[in-house]
Coordinates of C-alpha atoms and ligand atoms in Angstrom, one line a residue:
X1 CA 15.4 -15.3 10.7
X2 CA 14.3 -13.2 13.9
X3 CA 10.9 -12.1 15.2
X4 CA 11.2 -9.5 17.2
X5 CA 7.8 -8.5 19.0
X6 CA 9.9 -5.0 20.4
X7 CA 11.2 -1.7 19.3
X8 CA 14.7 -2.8 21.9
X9 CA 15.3 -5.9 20.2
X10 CA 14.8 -4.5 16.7
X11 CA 17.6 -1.7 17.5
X12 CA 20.0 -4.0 19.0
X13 CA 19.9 -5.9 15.7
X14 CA 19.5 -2.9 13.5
X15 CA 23.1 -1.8 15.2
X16 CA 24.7 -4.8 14.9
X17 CA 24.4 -4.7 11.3
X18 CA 25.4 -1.2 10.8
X19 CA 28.5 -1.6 13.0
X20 CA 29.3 -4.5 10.2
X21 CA 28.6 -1.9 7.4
X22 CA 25.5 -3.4 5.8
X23 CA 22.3 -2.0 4.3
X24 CA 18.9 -2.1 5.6
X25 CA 15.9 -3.1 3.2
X26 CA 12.5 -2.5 5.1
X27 CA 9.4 -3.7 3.7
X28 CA 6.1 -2.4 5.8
X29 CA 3.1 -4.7 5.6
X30 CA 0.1 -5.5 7.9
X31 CA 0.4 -9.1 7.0
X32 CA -0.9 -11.3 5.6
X33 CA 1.2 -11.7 2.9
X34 CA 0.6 -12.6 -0.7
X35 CA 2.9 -12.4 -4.1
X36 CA 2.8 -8.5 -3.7
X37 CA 4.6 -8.3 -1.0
X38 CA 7.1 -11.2 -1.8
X39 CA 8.1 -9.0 -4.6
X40 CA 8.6 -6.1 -2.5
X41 CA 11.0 -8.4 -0.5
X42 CA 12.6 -9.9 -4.0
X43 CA 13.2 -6.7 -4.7
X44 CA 14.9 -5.7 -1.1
X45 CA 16.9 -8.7 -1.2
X46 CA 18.3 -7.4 -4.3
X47 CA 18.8 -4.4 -2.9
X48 CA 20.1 -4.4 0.6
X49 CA 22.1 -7.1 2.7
X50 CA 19.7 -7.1 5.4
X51 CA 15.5 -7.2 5.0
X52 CA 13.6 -6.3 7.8
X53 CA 9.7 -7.2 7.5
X54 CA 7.5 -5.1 9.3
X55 CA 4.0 -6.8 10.2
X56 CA 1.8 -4.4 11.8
X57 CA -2.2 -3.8 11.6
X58 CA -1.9 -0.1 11.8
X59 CA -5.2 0.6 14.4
X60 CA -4.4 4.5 13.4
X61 CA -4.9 4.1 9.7
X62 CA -8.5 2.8 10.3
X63 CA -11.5 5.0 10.3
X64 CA -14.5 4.0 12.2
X65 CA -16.7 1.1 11.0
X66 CA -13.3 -0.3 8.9
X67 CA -12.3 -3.8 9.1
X68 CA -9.9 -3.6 11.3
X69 CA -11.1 -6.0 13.8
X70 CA -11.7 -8.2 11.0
X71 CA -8.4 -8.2 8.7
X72 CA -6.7 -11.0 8.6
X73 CA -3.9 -11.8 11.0
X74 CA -1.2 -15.2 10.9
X75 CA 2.2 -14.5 11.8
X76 CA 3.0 -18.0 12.0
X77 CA 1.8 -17.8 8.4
X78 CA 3.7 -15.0 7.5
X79 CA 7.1 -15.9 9.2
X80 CA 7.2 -19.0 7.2
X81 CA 6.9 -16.9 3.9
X82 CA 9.3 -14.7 4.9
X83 CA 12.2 -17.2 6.2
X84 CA 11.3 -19.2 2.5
X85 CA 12.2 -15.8 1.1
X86 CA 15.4 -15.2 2.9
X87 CA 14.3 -11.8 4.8
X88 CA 16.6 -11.5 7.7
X89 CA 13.9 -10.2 10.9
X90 CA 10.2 -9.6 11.3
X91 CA 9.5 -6.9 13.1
X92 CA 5.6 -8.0 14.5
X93 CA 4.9 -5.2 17.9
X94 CA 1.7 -5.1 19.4
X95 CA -0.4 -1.7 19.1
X96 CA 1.1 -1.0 22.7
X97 CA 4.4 -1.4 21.7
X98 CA 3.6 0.9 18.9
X99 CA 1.4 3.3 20.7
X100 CA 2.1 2.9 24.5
X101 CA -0.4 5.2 26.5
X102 CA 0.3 8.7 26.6
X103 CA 0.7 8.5 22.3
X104 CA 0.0 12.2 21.1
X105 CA 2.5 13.0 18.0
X106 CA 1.3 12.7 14.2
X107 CA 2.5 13.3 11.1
X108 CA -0.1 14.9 8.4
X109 CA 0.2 16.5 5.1
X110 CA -1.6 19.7 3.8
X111 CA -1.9 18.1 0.2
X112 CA -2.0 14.5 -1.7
X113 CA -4.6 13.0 0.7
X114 CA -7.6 15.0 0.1
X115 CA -8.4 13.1 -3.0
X116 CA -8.5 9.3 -4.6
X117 CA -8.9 7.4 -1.1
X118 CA -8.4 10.1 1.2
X119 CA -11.8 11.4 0.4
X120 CA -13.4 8.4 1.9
X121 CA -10.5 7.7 4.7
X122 CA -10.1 10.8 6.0
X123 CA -7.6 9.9 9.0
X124 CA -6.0 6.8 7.1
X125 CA -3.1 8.9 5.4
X126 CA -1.8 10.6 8.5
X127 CA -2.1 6.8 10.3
X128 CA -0.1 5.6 7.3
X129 CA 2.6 8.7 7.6
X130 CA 2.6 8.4 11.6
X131 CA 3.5 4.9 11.6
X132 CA 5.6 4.4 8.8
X133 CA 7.8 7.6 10.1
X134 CA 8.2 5.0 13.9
X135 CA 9.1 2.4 11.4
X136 CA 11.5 4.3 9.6
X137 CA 12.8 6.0 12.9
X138 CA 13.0 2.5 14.4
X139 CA 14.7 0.2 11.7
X140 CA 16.6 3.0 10.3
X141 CA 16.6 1.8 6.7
X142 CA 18.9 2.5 3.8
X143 CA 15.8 1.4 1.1
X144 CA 11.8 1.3 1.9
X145 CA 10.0 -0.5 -0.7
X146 CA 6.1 0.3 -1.4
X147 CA 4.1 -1.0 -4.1
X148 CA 2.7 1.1 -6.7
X149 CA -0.8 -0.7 -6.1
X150 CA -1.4 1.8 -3.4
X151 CA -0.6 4.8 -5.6
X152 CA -1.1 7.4 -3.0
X153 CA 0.5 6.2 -0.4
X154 CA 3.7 5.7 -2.7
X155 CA 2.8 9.6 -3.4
X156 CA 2.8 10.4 0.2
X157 CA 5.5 8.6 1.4
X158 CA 7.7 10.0 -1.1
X159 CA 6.3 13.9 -0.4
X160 CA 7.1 12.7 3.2
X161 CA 10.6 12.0 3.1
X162 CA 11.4 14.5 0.4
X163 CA 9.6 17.2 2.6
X164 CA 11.2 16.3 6.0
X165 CA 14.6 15.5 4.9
X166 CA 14.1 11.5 5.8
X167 CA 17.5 9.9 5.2
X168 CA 15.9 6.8 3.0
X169 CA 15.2 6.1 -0.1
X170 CA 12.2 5.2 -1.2
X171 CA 12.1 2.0 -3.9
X172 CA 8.2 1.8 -6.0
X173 CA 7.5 -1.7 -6.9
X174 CA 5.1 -2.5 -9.8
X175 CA 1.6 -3.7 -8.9
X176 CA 1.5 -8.2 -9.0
X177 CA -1.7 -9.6 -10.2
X178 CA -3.6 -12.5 -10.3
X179 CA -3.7 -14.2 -13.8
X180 CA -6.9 -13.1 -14.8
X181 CA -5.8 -9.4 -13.8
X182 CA -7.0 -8.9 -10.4
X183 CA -4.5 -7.2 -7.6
X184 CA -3.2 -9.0 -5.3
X185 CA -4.1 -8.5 -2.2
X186 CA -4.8 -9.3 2.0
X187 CA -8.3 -7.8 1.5
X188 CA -9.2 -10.8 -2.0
X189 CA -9.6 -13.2 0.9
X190 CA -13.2 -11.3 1.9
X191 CA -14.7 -12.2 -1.6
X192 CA -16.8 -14.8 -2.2
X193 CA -16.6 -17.1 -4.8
X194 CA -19.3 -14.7 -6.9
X195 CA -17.4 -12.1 -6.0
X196 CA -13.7 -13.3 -7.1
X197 CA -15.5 -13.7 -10.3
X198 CA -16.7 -10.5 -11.1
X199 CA -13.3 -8.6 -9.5
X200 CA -11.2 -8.8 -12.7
X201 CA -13.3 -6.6 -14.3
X202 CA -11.6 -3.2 -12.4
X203 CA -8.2 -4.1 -13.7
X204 CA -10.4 -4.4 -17.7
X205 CA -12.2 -1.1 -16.9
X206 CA -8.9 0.7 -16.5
X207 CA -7.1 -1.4 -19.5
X208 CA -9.8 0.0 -21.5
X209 CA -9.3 3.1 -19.9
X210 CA -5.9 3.3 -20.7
X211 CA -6.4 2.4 -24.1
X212 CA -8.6 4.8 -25.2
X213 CA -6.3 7.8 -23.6
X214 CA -3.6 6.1 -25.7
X215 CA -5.9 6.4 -28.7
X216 CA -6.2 10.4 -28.3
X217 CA -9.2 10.5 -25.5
X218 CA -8.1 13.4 -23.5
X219 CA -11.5 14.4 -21.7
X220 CA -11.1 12.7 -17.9
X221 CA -14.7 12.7 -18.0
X222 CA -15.2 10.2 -21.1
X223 CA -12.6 7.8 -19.3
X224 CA -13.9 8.0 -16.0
X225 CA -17.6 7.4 -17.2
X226 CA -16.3 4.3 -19.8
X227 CA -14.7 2.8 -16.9
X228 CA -17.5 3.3 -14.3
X229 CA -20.0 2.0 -16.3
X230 CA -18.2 -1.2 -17.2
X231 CA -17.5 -1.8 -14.0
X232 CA -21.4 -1.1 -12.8
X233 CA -22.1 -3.3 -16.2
X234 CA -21.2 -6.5 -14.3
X235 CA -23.7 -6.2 -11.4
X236 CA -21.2 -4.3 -8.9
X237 CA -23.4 -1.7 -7.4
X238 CA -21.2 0.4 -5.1
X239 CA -17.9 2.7 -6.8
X240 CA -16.0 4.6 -4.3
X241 CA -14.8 6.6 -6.6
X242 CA -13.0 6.4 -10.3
X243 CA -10.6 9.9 -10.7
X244 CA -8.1 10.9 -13.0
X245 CA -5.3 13.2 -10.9
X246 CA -2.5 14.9 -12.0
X247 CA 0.6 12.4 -10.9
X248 CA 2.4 14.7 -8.9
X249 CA -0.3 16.7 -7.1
X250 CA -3.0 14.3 -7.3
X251 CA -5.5 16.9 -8.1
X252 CA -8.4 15.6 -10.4
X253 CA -8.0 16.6 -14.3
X254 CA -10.6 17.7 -16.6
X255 CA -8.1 17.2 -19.6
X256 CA -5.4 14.8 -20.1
X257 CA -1.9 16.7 -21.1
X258 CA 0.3 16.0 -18.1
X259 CA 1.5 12.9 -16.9
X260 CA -1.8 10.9 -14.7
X261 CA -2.8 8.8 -12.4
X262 CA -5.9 6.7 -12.9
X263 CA -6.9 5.2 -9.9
X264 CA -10.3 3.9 -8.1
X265 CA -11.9 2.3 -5.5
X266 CA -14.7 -0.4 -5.6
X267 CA -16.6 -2.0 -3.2
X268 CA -17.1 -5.6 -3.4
X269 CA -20.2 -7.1 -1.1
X270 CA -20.2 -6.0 3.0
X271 CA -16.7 -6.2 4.1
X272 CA -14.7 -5.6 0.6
X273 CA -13.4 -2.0 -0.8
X274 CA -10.5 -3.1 -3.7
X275 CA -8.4 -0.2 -5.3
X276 CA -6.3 -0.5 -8.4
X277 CA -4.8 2.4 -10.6
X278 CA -2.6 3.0 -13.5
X279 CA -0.2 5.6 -14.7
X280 CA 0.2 6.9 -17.4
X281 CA 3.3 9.2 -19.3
X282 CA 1.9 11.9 -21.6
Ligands
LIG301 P1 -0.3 -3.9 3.0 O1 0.1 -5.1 3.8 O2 -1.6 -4.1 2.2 O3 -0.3 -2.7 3.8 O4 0.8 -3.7 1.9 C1 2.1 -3.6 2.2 C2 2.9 -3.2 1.0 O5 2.7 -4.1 0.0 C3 2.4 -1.8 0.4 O6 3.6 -1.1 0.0 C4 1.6 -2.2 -0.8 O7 1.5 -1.3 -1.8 C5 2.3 -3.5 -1.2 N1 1.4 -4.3 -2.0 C6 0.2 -4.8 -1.6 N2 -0.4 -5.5 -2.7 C7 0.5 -5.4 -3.7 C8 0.4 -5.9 -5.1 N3 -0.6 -6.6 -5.5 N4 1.5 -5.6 -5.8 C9 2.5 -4.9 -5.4 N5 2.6 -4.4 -4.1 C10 1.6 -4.7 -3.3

């Protein structure tokens, strides 16, 4: 397996393997990686000959006052994971590799990103856009895989590419959890030990949530309160937010008749904000 910590050595590899014919998995990460994103690369290795891990901590997806200085950073860590798991390269630049000075071009959406987390992290969709359009421009992939615990940025990845005729296609991966139900993922390693113990109960809010739309419920309202409160019911104080969007447009729903997206945002102590979401076929 090969690190490579620049955009040259990537290509030259990237090249090689096309010359040879064979298809390019990518899997973008910031690291630290858990059972999430090993399935992302089990699911890669199933479905390209080469896998390219990207491990970046994206400064541009940050708002002010994130935890960016603060999120958790091991590549020595990560590179054994990923050699275990047979991926083929990490790709690991520093932010000036990514953003040498001079950096002025985005990428932004009109839609998608005004709701769910983009309410909250106003800048963090056109960070996430920017940099996975370098990555995609960079590794050239045949297959991106995303996981469908960030719901929106599956969303707008995939308006992305269908939207500026991006030559990859773009493979969901269902959400992995921890046994008692809580996502995986980088950010579980703020919690404390009180705090680990209460988390499960988002993934049970929205279980219940889910049931009781299965049972008939169709005002979003009813849900979203039913969930709210049992989450507030174990002592968490602070809920970003807890929204019912219609799946395509991810514009909030008063009634439930077209296919949704329940998703929310809680946070968890001073450093934690945890989202989960389900989706549901009417
Ligand atoms: P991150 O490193 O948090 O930016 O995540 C990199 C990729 O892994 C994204 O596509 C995430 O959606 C995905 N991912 C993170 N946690 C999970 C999880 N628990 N299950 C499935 N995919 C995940």
């Amino acid at each position: 397996m090969k690190i490579c910590r620049t955009i040259k050595e990537v290509k030259k590899e990237i090249s090689r393997w096309k010359a040879a014919g064979e298809t390019i998995g990518l899997v973008p990460t910031m690291g630290w990686l858990h059972e999430g994103h090993l399935s992302l690369i089990r699911n890669a290795k199933k479905g390209s000959d080469k896998v390219v891990v990207s491990i970046f901590v994206n400064p541009m997806q940050f708002g002010p006052g994130e935890d960016y200085d603060s999120y958790p950073r091991d590549l020595d860590r990560d590179a054994k994971l990923c050699k275990k798991k047979g991926v083929d390269l990490i790709f690991a630049p520093d932010v000036e590799e990514m953003y040498p000075e001079g950096f002025c071009s985005y990428v932004d959406m009109t839609a998608l990103t005004g709701e769910l987390c983009g309410k909250t992290r106003p800048i963090h969709f056109r960070g996430v856009q920017t940099v996975v359009n370098k990555l995609f421009n960079i590794v050239t992939p045949d297959n991106a895989y995303f996981g469908e615990k960030d719901a929106q940025q599956l969303a707008v990845i995939k308006r992305m590419v269908k939207d500026l005729n991006m030559n990859v296609k773009i493979m969901p991966c269902p959400i992995i959890r921890e046994e008692d139900g809580l996502a995986k993922s980088s950010r579980n390693s703020y919690l404390s030990p009180e705090e680990r113990r209460l988390a499960p109960i988002i993934h049970k809010a929205l279980d219940m949530g889910r049931d009781m739309i299965k049972n008939g419920e169709r005002d979003s309202g009813k849900v979203i309160k039913a969930i709210s409160d049992m989450i507030l019911s174990v002592g968490i104080t602070r809920i970003d937010y807890v929204s019912i969007v219609d799946a395509l447009s991810l514009k909030p729903v008063d009634r439930i008749e077209k296919d949704i997206l329940c998703a929310c945002a809680v946070y968890m102590g001073d450093s934690a904000r945890l989202i989960d979401n389900f989706s549901l076929e009417i």
